[in-house]
Short mmCIF file of C-alpha atoms in Angstrom, two decimals:
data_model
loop_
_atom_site.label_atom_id
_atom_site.label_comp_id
_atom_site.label_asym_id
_atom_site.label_seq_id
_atom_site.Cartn_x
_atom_site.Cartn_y
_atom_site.Cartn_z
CA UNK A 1 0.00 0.00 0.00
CA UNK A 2 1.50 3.21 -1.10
CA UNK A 3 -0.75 6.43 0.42
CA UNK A 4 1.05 10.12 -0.62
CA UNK A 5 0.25 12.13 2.23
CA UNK A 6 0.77 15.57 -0.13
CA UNK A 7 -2.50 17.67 0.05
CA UNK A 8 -4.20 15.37 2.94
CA UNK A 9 -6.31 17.20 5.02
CA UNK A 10 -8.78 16.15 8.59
CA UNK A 11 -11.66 16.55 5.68
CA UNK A 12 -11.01 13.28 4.30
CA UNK A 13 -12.43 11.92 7.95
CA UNK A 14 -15.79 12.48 6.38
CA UNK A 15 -15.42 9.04 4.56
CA UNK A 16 -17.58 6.59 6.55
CA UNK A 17 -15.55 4.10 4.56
CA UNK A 18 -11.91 5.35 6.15
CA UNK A 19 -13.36 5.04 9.35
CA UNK A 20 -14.52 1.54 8.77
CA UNK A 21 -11.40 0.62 7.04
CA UNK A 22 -9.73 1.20 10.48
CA UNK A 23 -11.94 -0.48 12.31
CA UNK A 24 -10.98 -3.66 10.52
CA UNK A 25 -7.34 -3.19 12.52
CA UNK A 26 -7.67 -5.97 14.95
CA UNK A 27 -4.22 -4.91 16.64
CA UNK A 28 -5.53 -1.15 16.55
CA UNK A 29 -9.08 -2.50 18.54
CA UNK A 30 -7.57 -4.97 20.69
CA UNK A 31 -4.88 -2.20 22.10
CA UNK A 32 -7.26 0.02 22.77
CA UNK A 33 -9.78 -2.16 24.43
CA UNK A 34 -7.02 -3.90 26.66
CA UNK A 35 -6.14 -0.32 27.82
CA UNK A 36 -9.69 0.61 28.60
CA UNK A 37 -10.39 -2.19 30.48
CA UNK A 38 -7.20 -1.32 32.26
CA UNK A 39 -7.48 1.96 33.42
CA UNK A 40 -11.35 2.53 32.82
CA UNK A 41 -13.13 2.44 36.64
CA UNK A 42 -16.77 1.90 37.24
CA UNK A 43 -18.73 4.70 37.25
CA UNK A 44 -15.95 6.57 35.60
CA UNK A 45 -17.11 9.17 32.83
CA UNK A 46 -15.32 8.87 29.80
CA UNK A 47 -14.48 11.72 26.95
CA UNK A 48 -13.99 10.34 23.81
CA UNK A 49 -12.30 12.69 21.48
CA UNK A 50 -12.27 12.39 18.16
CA UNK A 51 -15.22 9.70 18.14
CA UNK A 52 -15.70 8.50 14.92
CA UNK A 53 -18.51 5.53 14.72
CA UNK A 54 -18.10 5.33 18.58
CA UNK A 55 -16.28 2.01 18.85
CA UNK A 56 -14.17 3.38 21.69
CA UNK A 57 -16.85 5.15 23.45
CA UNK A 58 -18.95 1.24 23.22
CA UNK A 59 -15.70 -0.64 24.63
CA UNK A 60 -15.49 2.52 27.21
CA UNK A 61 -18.84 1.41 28.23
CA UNK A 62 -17.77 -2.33 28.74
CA UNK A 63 -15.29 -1.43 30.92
CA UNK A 64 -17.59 0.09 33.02
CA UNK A 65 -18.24 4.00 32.11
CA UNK A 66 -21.06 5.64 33.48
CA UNK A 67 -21.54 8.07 30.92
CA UNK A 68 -19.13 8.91 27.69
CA UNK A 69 -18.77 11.92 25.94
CA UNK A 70 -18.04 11.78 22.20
CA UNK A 71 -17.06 14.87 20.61
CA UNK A 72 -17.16 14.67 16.37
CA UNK A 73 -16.37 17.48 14.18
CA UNK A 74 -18.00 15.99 11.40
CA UNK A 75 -22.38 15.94 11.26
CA UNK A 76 -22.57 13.33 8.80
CA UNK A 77 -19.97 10.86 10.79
CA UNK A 78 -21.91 12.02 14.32
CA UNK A 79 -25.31 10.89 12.31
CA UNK A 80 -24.24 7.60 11.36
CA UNK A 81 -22.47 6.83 15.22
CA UNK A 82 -26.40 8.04 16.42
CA UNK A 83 -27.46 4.86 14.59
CA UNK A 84 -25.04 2.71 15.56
CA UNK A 85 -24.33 3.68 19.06
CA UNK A 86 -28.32 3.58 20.86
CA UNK A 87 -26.85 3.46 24.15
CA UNK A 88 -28.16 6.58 26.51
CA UNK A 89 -25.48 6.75 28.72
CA UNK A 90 -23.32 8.18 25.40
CA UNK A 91 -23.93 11.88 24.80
CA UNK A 92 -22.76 13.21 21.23
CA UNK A 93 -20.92 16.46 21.08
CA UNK A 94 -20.48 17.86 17.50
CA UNK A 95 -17.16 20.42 16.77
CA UNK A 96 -14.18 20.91 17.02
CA UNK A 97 -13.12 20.16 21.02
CA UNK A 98 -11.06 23.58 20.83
CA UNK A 99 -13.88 25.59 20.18
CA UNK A 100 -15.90 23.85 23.11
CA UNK A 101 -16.55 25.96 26.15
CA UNK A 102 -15.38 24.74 29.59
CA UNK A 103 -19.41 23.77 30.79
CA UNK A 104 -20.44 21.90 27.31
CA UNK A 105 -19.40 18.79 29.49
CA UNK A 106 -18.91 17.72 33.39
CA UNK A 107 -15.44 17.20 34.31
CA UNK A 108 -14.32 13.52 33.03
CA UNK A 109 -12.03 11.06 34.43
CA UNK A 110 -10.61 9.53 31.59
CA UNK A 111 -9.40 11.02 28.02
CA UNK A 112 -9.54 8.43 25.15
CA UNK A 113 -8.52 10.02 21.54
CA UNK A 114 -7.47 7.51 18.38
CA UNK A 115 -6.58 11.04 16.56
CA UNK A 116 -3.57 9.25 16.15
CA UNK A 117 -2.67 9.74 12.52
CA UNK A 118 0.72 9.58 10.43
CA UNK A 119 3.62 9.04 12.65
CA UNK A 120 1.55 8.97 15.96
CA UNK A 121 1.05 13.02 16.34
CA UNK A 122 -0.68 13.70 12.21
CA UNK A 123 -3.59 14.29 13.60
CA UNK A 124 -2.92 16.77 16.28
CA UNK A 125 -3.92 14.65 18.86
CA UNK A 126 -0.79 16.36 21.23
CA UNK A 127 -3.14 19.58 20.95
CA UNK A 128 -6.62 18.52 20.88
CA UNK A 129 -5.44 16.21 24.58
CA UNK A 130 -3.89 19.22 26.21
CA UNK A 131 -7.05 20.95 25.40
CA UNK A 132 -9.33 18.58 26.39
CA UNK A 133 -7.04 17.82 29.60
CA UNK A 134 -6.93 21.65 30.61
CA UNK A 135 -11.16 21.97 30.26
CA UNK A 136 -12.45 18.57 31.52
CA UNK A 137 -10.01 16.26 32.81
CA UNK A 138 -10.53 15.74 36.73
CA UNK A 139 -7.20 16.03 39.24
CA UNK A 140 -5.68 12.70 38.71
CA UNK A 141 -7.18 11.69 35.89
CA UNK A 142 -5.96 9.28 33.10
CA UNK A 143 -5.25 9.75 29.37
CA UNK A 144 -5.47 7.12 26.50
CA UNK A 145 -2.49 7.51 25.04
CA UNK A 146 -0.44 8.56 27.67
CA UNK A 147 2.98 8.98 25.94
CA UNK A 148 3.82 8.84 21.93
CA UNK A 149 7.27 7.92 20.94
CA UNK A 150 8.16 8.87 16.91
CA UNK A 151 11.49 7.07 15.27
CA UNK A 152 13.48 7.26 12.24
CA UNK A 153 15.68 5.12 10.86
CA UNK A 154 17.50 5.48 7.13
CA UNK A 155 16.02 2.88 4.27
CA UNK A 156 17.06 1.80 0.74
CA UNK A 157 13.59 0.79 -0.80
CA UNK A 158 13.21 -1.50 -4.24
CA UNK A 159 10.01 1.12 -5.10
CA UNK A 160 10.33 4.94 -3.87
CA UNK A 161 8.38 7.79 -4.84
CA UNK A 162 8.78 11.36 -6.12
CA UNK A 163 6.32 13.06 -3.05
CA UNK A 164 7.54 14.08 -0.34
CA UNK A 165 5.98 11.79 2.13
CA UNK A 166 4.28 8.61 1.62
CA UNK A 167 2.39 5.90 3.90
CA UNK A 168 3.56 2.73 3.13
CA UNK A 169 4.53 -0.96 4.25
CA UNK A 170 8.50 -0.87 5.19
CA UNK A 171 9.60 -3.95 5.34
CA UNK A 172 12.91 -5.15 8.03
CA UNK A 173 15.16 -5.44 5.39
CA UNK A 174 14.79 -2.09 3.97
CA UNK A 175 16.56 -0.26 7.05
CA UNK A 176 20.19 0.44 6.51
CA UNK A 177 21.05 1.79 9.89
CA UNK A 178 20.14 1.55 13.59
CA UNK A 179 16.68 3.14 14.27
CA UNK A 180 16.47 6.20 16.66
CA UNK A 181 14.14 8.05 18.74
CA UNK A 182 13.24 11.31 17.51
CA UNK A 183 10.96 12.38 19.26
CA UNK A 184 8.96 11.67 22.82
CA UNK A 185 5.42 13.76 23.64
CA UNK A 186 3.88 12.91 27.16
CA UNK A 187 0.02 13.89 26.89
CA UNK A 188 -0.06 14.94 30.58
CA UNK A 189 2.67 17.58 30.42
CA UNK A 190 2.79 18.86 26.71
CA UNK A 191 0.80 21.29 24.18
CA UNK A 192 1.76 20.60 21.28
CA UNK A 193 4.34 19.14 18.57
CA UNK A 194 7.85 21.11 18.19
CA UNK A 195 10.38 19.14 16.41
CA UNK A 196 13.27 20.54 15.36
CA UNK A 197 16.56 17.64 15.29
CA UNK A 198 19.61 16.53 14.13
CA UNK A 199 19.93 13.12 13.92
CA UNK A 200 23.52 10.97 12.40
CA UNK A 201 23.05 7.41 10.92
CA UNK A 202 25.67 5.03 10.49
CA UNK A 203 24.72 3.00 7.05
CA UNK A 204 24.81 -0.26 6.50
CA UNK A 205 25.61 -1.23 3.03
CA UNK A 206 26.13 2.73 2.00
CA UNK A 207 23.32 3.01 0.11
CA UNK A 208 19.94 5.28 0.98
CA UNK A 209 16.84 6.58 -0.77
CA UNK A 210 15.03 7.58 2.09
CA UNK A 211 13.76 7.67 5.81
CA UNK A 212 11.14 5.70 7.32
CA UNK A 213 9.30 6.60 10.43
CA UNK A 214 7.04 5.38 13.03
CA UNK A 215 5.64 5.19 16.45
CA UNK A 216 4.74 3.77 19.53
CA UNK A 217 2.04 4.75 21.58
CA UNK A 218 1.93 3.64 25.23
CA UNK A 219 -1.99 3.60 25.91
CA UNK A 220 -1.72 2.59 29.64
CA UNK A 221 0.78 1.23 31.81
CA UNK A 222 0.76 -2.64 30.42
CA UNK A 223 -0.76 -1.93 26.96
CA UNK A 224 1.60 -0.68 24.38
CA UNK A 225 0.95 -0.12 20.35
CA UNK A 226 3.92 -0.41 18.61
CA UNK A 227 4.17 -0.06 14.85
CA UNK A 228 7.44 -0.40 13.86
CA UNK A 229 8.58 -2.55 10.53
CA UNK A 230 9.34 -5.26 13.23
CA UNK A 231 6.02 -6.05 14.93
CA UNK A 232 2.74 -6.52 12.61
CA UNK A 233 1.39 -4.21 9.99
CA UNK A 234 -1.69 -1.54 11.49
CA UNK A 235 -4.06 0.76 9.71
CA UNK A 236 -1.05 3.31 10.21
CA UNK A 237 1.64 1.10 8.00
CA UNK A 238 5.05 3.31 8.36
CA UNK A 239 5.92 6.88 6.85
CA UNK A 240 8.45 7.09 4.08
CA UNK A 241 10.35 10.27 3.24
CA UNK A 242 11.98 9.74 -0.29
CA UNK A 243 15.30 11.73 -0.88
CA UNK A 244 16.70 10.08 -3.70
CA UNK A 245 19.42 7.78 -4.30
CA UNK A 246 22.86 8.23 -2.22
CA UNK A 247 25.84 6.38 -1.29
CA UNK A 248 26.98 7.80 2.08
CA UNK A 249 28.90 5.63 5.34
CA UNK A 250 27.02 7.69 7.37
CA UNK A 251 24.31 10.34 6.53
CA UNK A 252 23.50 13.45 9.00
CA UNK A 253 19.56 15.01 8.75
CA UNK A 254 17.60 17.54 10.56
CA UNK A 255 13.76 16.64 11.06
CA UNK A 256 11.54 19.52 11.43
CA UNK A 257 7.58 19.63 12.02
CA UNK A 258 4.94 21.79 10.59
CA UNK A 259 1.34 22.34 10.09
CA UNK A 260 -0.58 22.25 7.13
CA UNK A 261 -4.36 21.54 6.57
CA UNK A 262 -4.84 20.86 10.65
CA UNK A 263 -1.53 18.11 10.75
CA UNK A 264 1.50 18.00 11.70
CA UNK A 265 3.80 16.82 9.29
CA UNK A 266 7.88 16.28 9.15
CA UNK A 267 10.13 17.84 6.69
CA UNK A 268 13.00 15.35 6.63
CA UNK A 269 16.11 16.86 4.82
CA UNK A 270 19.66 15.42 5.25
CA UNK A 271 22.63 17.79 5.11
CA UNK A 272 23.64 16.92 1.72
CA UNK A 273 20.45 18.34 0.37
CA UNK A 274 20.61 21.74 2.15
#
């Protein structure tokens, strides 16, 4: 699966059929509902941001919720959760969470948000939390994902690309150096996604065409979704930043974040390309 991430925008959420797509990630569900049932209390009430069809706002419920808030910026995905979600004890919030006022909802004891997106943080979901965590989230409250981890690691590919960034399947063999942690975001303490780092690769086999990148997400304290090019393929895949064919030993970059449409995206450009 090749997916150029060029000219992507939050928009293409209103797709029923993406969001169904995703739901047919049996790593993606069973993560999330292991880590609900984990930290999810009874009579807890639940804000589920970013709710899509409401699957994690139903396992929330499971695990023993009293009440979950979804909030949806999109009417026509809110309209089909309505039909599909007929519990009462869910309440449907449509907008953006940012432009929600402190009393639209009672404080909440747990955050959930799948706003996950390319490389763990696409989607904003660092903002939207810290949001949502300032407004709503009781004193000692818990947050589904708690911590997002992003790597890199250099790649030689058989098939690359001419876009800038692409979502893609990277397979083990592809890397050509040692993988390392770019980034870390802990979704108690931080606001949002500022990355600006050097990283140095050592190569293996001299030869590069690009960067891959992925994440792990640690949803509670014994559930952890990891999609590296070493554990099973997700809904997410890995990211792949093309930058044509070189023969280096070792190969120095800077990775820098910005926002375009709503996401936050990485501009991956090694020093020989400056």
């Amino acid at each position: 699966m090749w997916k150029q991430i060029d000219g992507y925008s939050l928009e293409k959420w209103k797709d029923i059929k993406l969001h169904e797509w995703i739901l047919q990630d049996q790593i993606r569900n069973t993560a999330f509902k292991a880590a609900l049932e984990e930290v999810v209390q009874n009579s807890d009430v639940v804000l589920d941001l970013g709710f899509g069809l409401g699957y994690l706002s139903s396992l929330a419920l499971e695990s023993g919720a009293s009440r979950v808030y979804g909030i949806e910026y999109h009417q026509n995905i809110i309209e089909e959760a309505k039909r599909r979600v007929t519990n009462a004890k869910v309440r449907f919030l449509l907008g953006k969470s940012t432009e929600l006022s402190t009393n639209s909802l009672e404080p909440v004891d747990v955050i959930v948000s799948e706003t996950l997106g390319f490389m763990g943080v696409g989607e904003n979901i660092v903002k939207y939390v810290a949001d949502a965590r300032k407004k709503w989230l009781k004193d000692y409250g818990k947050i589904i994902p708690a911590e997002i981890e992003l790597y890199l690691s250099p790649v030689f590919v058989p098939k690359s690309s001419s876009a800038s960034q692409v979502m893609c399947e990277i397979k083990p063999e592809y890397l050509v150096g040692e993988p390392q942690m770019l980034a870390k975001f802990d979704l108690y303490s931080d606001d949002e996604v500022l990355i600006d780092k050097d990283l140095t690769f050592r190569l293996r086999g001299a030869k590069i065409n690009g960067f891959a990148g992925w994440f792990k997400a640690k949803l509670s304290e014994n559930v952890t979704l990891d999609t590296s090019p070493f554990k099973p393929q997700t809904c997410w895949h890995q990211m792949l930043y093309p930058i044509g064919n070189m023969q280096e030993e070792s190969v120095k970059t800077n990775v820098a974040s910005y926002e375009k449409n709503g996401l936050i995206l990485l501009r991956v450009t090694p020093d020989s390309l400056k």
